[in-house]
Amino acid sequence: RRRASSPRVTSRRAPSSGAGRTVAHSRTITSDLVLFSDLNNYGSIFGGRLVSLIDKTAAISARKHAGGAVMTVAIDSLVFERPAGNGSILTVIAAVNRVFRTSMEVGALVTALEPDSSDEERICRAYLTFVALDADGNPTEPPAVVPESENEQRRYEGAAIRRQHRL
C-alpha cells in the first residue's frame, strides 16, 4: 500500500507556520551507557561507537520529519570535544535544521554524565545529511521544516551556509 504523498515545497525561505513540520516534530533524544566493551585503549569511548549512536539518533529524527525512509548521505563537522569514560551516561539530541530538495540537515549534540558527577558536559557535536526515500527507494521531497524559535531560525540559516560549503 502506498501512502498519499505530502505537499511538495520548493521554497528556500523558512515556510510560514502551517506549512511543513516544526523542528520539535523531529527532535529525538536517546541515552546510552558507556560499558567497558565500548572503550578504546585510552579508557574512553571508541569514536566509531559514538558515531554510530549519533547516526542512529539523527536517522530517527530525519525519519520522523520525512514520514518515511531516509538514508545517511554525509556526516560532517563531527567534533569530539572531550572523552567519556566507562559508566558515563551519554545523551544524544538530534533535530532537523533545514530541508532542501530531497535532503535534510540534522544537527546532533552529545552530552555525558560521568559516574562521579551531577553535571552533564558536551562531548561531541555533528551535522548529518540525510536523503528522504520513496517506497521504491528513490529520492523524494520531504516536508519543509518550520523554525519557531530564534535558535531554530539561526540553525536553519546556518544549514544553508554549511550546504554551500559542502557543494
PDB file of C-alpha atoms in Angstrom:
ATOM      1  CA  ARG A   1       0.000   0.000   0.000  1.00  0.00           C
ATOM      2  CA  ARG A   2       1.245   3.442  -0.861  1.00  0.00           C
ATOM      3  CA  ARG A   3       0.675   6.399   1.372  1.00  0.00           C
ATOM      4  CA  ALA A   4      -0.580   9.671  -0.006  1.00  0.00           C
ATOM      5  CA  SER A   5       2.358  11.917  -0.775  1.00  0.00           C
ATOM      6  CA  SER A   6       2.880  15.094   1.186  1.00  0.00           C
ATOM      7  CA  PRO A   7       2.679  18.507  -0.490  1.00  0.00           C
ATOM      8  CA  ARG A   8       5.848  19.455  -2.339  1.00  0.00           C
ATOM      9  CA  VAL A   9       7.586  22.547  -1.009  1.00  0.00           C
ATOM     10  CA  THR A  10      10.379  24.099  -3.050  1.00  0.00           C
ATOM     11  CA  SER A  11      10.829  27.390  -1.216  1.00  0.00           C
ATOM     12  CA  ARG A  12      14.308  28.175   0.133  1.00  0.00           C
ATOM     13  CA  ARG A  13      12.846  30.530   2.756  1.00  0.00           C
ATOM     14  CA  ALA A  14      11.598  29.300   6.091  1.00  0.00           C
ATOM     15  CA  PRO A  15       7.957  28.408   5.450  1.00  0.00           C
ATOM     16  CA  SER A  16       5.201  30.122   7.357  1.00  0.00           C
ATOM     17  CA  SER A  17       3.611  28.218  10.185  1.00  0.00           C
ATOM     18  CA  GLY A  18       1.136  25.635   8.975  1.00  0.00           C
ATOM     19  CA  ALA A  19       3.336  24.601   6.032  1.00  0.00           C
ATOM     20  CA  GLY A  20       5.695  21.721   6.811  1.00  0.00           C
ATOM     21  CA  ARG A  21       6.698  20.354  10.191  1.00  0.00           C
ATOM     22  CA  THR A  22       8.244  22.033  13.205  1.00  0.00           C
ATOM     23  CA  VAL A  23      11.721  21.293  14.489  1.00  0.00           C
ATOM     24  CA  ALA A  24      10.093  19.916  17.642  1.00  0.00           C
ATOM     25  CA  HIS A  25       8.374  17.268  15.493  1.00  0.00           C
ATOM     26  CA  SER A  26      11.770  15.793  14.599  1.00  0.00           C
ATOM     27  CA  ARG A  27      13.539  16.310  17.945  1.00  0.00           C
ATOM     28  CA  THR A  28      14.855  12.978  19.161  1.00  0.00           C
ATOM     29  CA  ILE A  29      16.668  12.203  22.406  1.00  0.00           C
ATOM     30  CA  THR A  30      18.381   8.902  23.126  1.00  0.00           C
ATOM     31  CA  SER A  31      20.547   7.770  26.007  1.00  0.00           C
ATOM     32  CA  ASP A  32      23.121   5.025  26.338  1.00  0.00           C
ATOM     33  CA  LEU A  33      25.515   3.753  28.988  1.00  0.00           C
ATOM     34  CA  VAL A  34      29.227   3.511  28.159  1.00  0.00           C
ATOM     35  CA  LEU A  35      30.354  -0.011  29.028  1.00  0.00           C
ATOM     36  CA  PHE A  36      33.825  -1.496  29.225  1.00  0.00           C
ATOM     37  CA  SER A  37      33.361  -3.071  25.765  1.00  0.00           C
ATOM     38  CA  ASP A  38      32.780   0.445  24.304  1.00  0.00           C
ATOM     39  CA  LEU A  39      36.195   1.742  25.403  1.00  0.00           C
ATOM     40  CA  ASN A  40      39.329   2.316  23.371  1.00  0.00           C
ATOM     41  CA  ASN A  41      42.827   1.610  24.718  1.00  0.00           C
ATOM     42  CA  TYR A  42      42.858   5.032  26.440  1.00  0.00           C
ATOM     43  CA  GLY A  43      39.804   4.249  28.573  1.00  0.00           C
ATOM     44  CA  SER A  44      37.336   6.491  26.737  1.00  0.00           C
ATOM     45  CA  ILE A  45      34.500   5.666  24.363  1.00  0.00           C
ATOM     46  CA  PHE A  46      35.666   4.452  20.966  1.00  0.00           C
ATOM     47  CA  GLY A  47      34.951   7.163  18.370  1.00  0.00           C
ATOM     48  CA  GLY A  48      33.221   4.747  15.998  1.00  0.00           C
ATOM     49  CA  ARG A  49      30.804   3.705  18.733  1.00  0.00           C
ATOM     50  CA  LEU A  50      29.897   7.358  19.345  1.00  0.00           C
ATOM     51  CA  VAL A  51      29.459   7.991  15.604  1.00  0.00           C
ATOM     52  CA  SER A  52      27.076   5.013  15.450  1.00  0.00           C
ATOM     53  CA  LEU A  53      24.950   6.423  18.287  1.00  0.00           C
ATOM     54  CA  ILE A  54      24.849   9.837  16.597  1.00  0.00           C
ATOM     55  CA  ASP A  55      23.925   8.358  13.206  1.00  0.00           C
ATOM     56  CA  LYS A  56      21.097   6.257  14.665  1.00  0.00           C
ATOM     57  CA  THR A  57      19.600   9.130  16.642  1.00  0.00           C
ATOM     58  CA  ALA A  58      19.886  11.521  13.685  1.00  0.00           C
ATOM     59  CA  ALA A  59      18.302   8.915  11.382  1.00  0.00           C
ATOM     60  CA  ILE A  60      15.328   8.601  13.733  1.00  0.00           C
ATOM     61  CA  SER A  61      14.988  12.393  13.711  1.00  0.00           C
ATOM     62  CA  ALA A  62      15.119  12.549   9.907  1.00  0.00           C
ATOM     63  CA  ARG A  63      12.660   9.673   9.551  1.00  0.00           C
ATOM     64  CA  LYS A  64      10.185  11.322  11.935  1.00  0.00           C
ATOM     65  CA  HIS A  65      10.387  14.510   9.893  1.00  0.00           C
ATOM     66  CA  ALA A  66      10.209  12.845   6.470  1.00  0.00           C
ATOM     67  CA  GLY A  67       7.449  10.459   7.482  1.00  0.00           C
ATOM     68  CA  GLY A  68       9.220   7.615   5.744  1.00  0.00           C
ATOM     69  CA  ALA A  69      12.539   6.051   4.843  1.00  0.00           C
ATOM     70  CA  VAL A  70      15.782   8.036   4.932  1.00  0.00           C
ATOM     71  CA  MET A  71      19.427   7.274   4.257  1.00  0.00           C
ATOM     72  CA  THR A  72      22.591   8.893   5.589  1.00  0.00           C
ATOM     73  CA  VAL A  73      24.412  10.758   2.821  1.00  0.00           C
ATOM     74  CA  ALA A  74      27.117  12.564   4.778  1.00  0.00           C
ATOM     75  CA  ILE A  75      28.433  13.256   8.245  1.00  0.00           C
ATOM     76  CA  ASP A  76      30.403  16.457   8.511  1.00  0.00           C
ATOM     77  CA  SER A  77      31.630  18.816  11.168  1.00  0.00           C
ATOM     78  CA  LEU A  78      31.898  15.926  13.600  1.00  0.00           C
ATOM     79  CA  VAL A  79      33.856  17.336  16.522  1.00  0.00           C
ATOM     80  CA  PHE A  80      34.974  15.254  19.505  1.00  0.00           C
ATOM     81  CA  GLU A  81      35.315  17.853  22.262  1.00  0.00           C
ATOM     82  CA  ARG A  82      36.155  15.649  25.247  1.00  0.00           C
ATOM     83  CA  PRO A  83      36.260  11.955  26.149  1.00  0.00           C
ATOM     84  CA  ALA A  84      33.627   9.972  28.033  1.00  0.00           C
ATOM     85  CA  GLY A  85      34.709   7.091  30.231  1.00  0.00           C
ATOM     86  CA  ASN A  86      33.326   3.814  31.498  1.00  0.00           C
ATOM     87  CA  GLY A  87      29.974   4.215  33.234  1.00  0.00           C
ATOM     88  CA  SER A  88      29.159   7.558  31.627  1.00  0.00           C
ATOM     89  CA  ILE A  89      25.568   8.157  30.563  1.00  0.00           C
ATOM     90  CA  LEU A  90      25.507   9.597  27.045  1.00  0.00           C
ATOM     91  CA  THR A  91      22.594  11.670  25.785  1.00  0.00           C
ATOM     92  CA  VAL A  92      22.265  12.334  22.056  1.00  0.00           C
ATOM     93  CA  ILE A  93      19.888  15.096  20.948  1.00  0.00           C
ATOM     94  CA  ALA A  94      19.095  15.462  17.241  1.00  0.00           C
ATOM     95  CA  ALA A  95      16.691  17.589  15.189  1.00  0.00           C
ATOM     96  CA  VAL A  96      16.205  18.571  11.560  1.00  0.00           C
ATOM     97  CA  ASN A  97      17.707  22.017  10.939  1.00  0.00           C
ATOM     98  CA  ARG A  98      16.621  22.502   7.337  1.00  0.00           C
ATOM     99  CA  VAL A  99      15.168  20.713   4.332  1.00  0.00           C
ATOM    100  CA  PHE A 100      16.484  21.192   0.831  1.00  0.00           C
ATOM    101  CA  ARG A 101      15.013  19.498  -2.261  1.00  0.00           C
ATOM    102  CA  THR A 102      15.340  15.836  -1.215  1.00  0.00           C
ATOM    103  CA  SER A 103      17.871  16.184   1.595  1.00  0.00           C
ATOM    104  CA  MET A 104      17.734  17.270   5.217  1.00  0.00           C
ATOM    105  CA  GLU A 105      20.436  18.564   7.544  1.00  0.00           C
ATOM    106  CA  VAL A 106      20.189  17.134  11.055  1.00  0.00           C
ATOM    107  CA  GLY A 107      22.140  18.666  13.927  1.00  0.00           C
ATOM    108  CA  ALA A 108      23.287  16.405  16.760  1.00  0.00           C
ATOM    109  CA  LEU A 109      24.664  17.171  20.202  1.00  0.00           C
ATOM    110  CA  VAL A 110      26.076  14.618  22.652  1.00  0.00           C
ATOM    111  CA  THR A 111      26.461  15.152  26.382  1.00  0.00           C
ATOM    112  CA  ALA A 112      27.975  12.865  29.011  1.00  0.00           C
ATOM    113  CA  LEU A 113      27.175  12.433  32.680  1.00  0.00           C
ATOM    114  CA  GLU A 114      30.228  10.879  34.305  1.00  0.00           C
ATOM    115  CA  PRO A 115      29.634   8.402  37.169  1.00  0.00           C
ATOM    116  CA  ASP A 116      31.081  10.742  39.814  1.00  0.00           C
ATOM    117  CA  SER A 117      29.360  13.927  38.583  1.00  0.00           C
ATOM    118  CA  SER A 118      25.930  15.522  38.662  1.00  0.00           C
ATOM    119  CA  ASP A 119      26.654  17.827  35.716  1.00  0.00           C
ATOM    120  CA  GLU A 120      26.334  16.849  32.067  1.00  0.00           C
ATOM    121  CA  GLU A 121      29.087  18.091  29.757  1.00  0.00           C
ATOM    122  CA  ARG A 122      29.019  18.449  25.988  1.00  0.00           C
ATOM    123  CA  ILE A 123      31.392  15.918  24.425  1.00  0.00           C
ATOM    124  CA  CYS A 124      30.550  15.939  20.727  1.00  0.00           C
ATOM    125  CA  ARG A 125      28.546  17.741  18.040  1.00  0.00           C
ATOM    126  CA  ALA A 126      27.887  16.936  14.409  1.00  0.00           C
ATOM    127  CA  TYR A 127      25.865  17.759  11.315  1.00  0.00           C
ATOM    128  CA  LEU A 128      24.488  14.938   9.197  1.00  0.00           C
ATOM    129  CA  THR A 129      22.790  14.976   5.814  1.00  0.00           C
ATOM    130  CA  PHE A 130      20.013  12.513   5.010  1.00  0.00           C
ATOM    131  CA  VAL A 131      18.039  11.957   1.835  1.00  0.00           C
ATOM    132  CA  ALA A 132      14.335  11.084   2.001  1.00  0.00           C
ATOM    133  CA  LEU A 133      13.328   7.995   0.022  1.00  0.00           C
ATOM    134  CA  ASP A 134      10.019   6.954  -1.527  1.00  0.00           C
ATOM    135  CA  ALA A 135       8.589   3.405  -1.448  1.00  0.00           C
ATOM    136  CA  ASP A 136      10.809   2.434  -4.409  1.00  0.00           C
ATOM    137  CA  GLY A 137      13.990   3.751  -2.780  1.00  0.00           C
ATOM    138  CA  ASN A 138      14.199   6.868  -4.950  1.00  0.00           C
ATOM    139  CA  PRO A 139      14.891  10.342  -3.528  1.00  0.00           C
ATOM    140  CA  THR A 140      11.718  12.260  -2.690  1.00  0.00           C
ATOM    141  CA  GLU A 141      10.906  15.685  -1.280  1.00  0.00           C
ATOM    142  CA  PRO A 142      10.244  15.713   2.468  1.00  0.00           C
ATOM    143  CA  PRO A 143       8.048  18.355   4.124  1.00  0.00           C
ATOM    144  CA  ALA A 144       9.636  21.735   4.817  1.00  0.00           C
ATOM    145  CA  VAL A 145      10.891  22.478   8.311  1.00  0.00           C
ATOM    146  CA  VAL A 146       9.321  25.346  10.255  1.00  0.00           C
ATOM    147  CA  PRO A 147      11.731  27.012  12.719  1.00  0.00           C
ATOM    148  CA  GLU A 148       9.818  28.518  15.640  1.00  0.00           C
ATOM    149  CA  SER A 149      12.472  29.967  17.975  1.00  0.00           C
ATOM    150  CA  GLU A 150      15.409  32.311  17.380  1.00  0.00           C
ATOM    151  CA  ASN A 151      17.806  29.403  17.931  1.00  0.00           C
ATOM    152  CA  GLU A 152      15.937  27.233  15.407  1.00  0.00           C
ATOM    153  CA  GLN A 153      15.975  30.104  12.891  1.00  0.00           C
ATOM    154  CA  ARG A 154      19.743  30.544  13.435  1.00  0.00           C
ATOM    155  CA  ARG A 155      20.287  26.811  12.847  1.00  0.00           C
ATOM    156  CA  TYR A 156      18.008  26.972   9.769  1.00  0.00           C
ATOM    157  CA  GLU A 157      20.062  29.809   8.266  1.00  0.00           C
ATOM    158  CA  GLY A 158      23.355  28.175   9.244  1.00  0.00           C
ATOM    159  CA  ALA A 159      22.335  24.998   7.410  1.00  0.00           C
ATOM    160  CA  ALA A 160      22.208  26.909   4.122  1.00  0.00           C
ATOM    161  CA  ILE A 161      25.728  28.239   4.699  1.00  0.00           C
ATOM    162  CA  ARG A 162      27.053  24.785   5.579  1.00  0.00           C
ATOM    163  CA  ARG A 163      25.366  23.353   2.473  1.00  0.00           C
ATOM    164  CA  GLN A 164      27.104  25.928   0.257  1.00  0.00           C
ATOM    165  CA  HIS A 165      30.449  24.822   1.707  1.00  0.00           C
ATOM    166  CA  ARG A 166      29.602  21.142   1.078  1.00  0.00           C
ATOM    167  CA  LEU A 167      28.633  21.693  -2.555  1.00  0.00           C
TER     168      LEU A 167
END
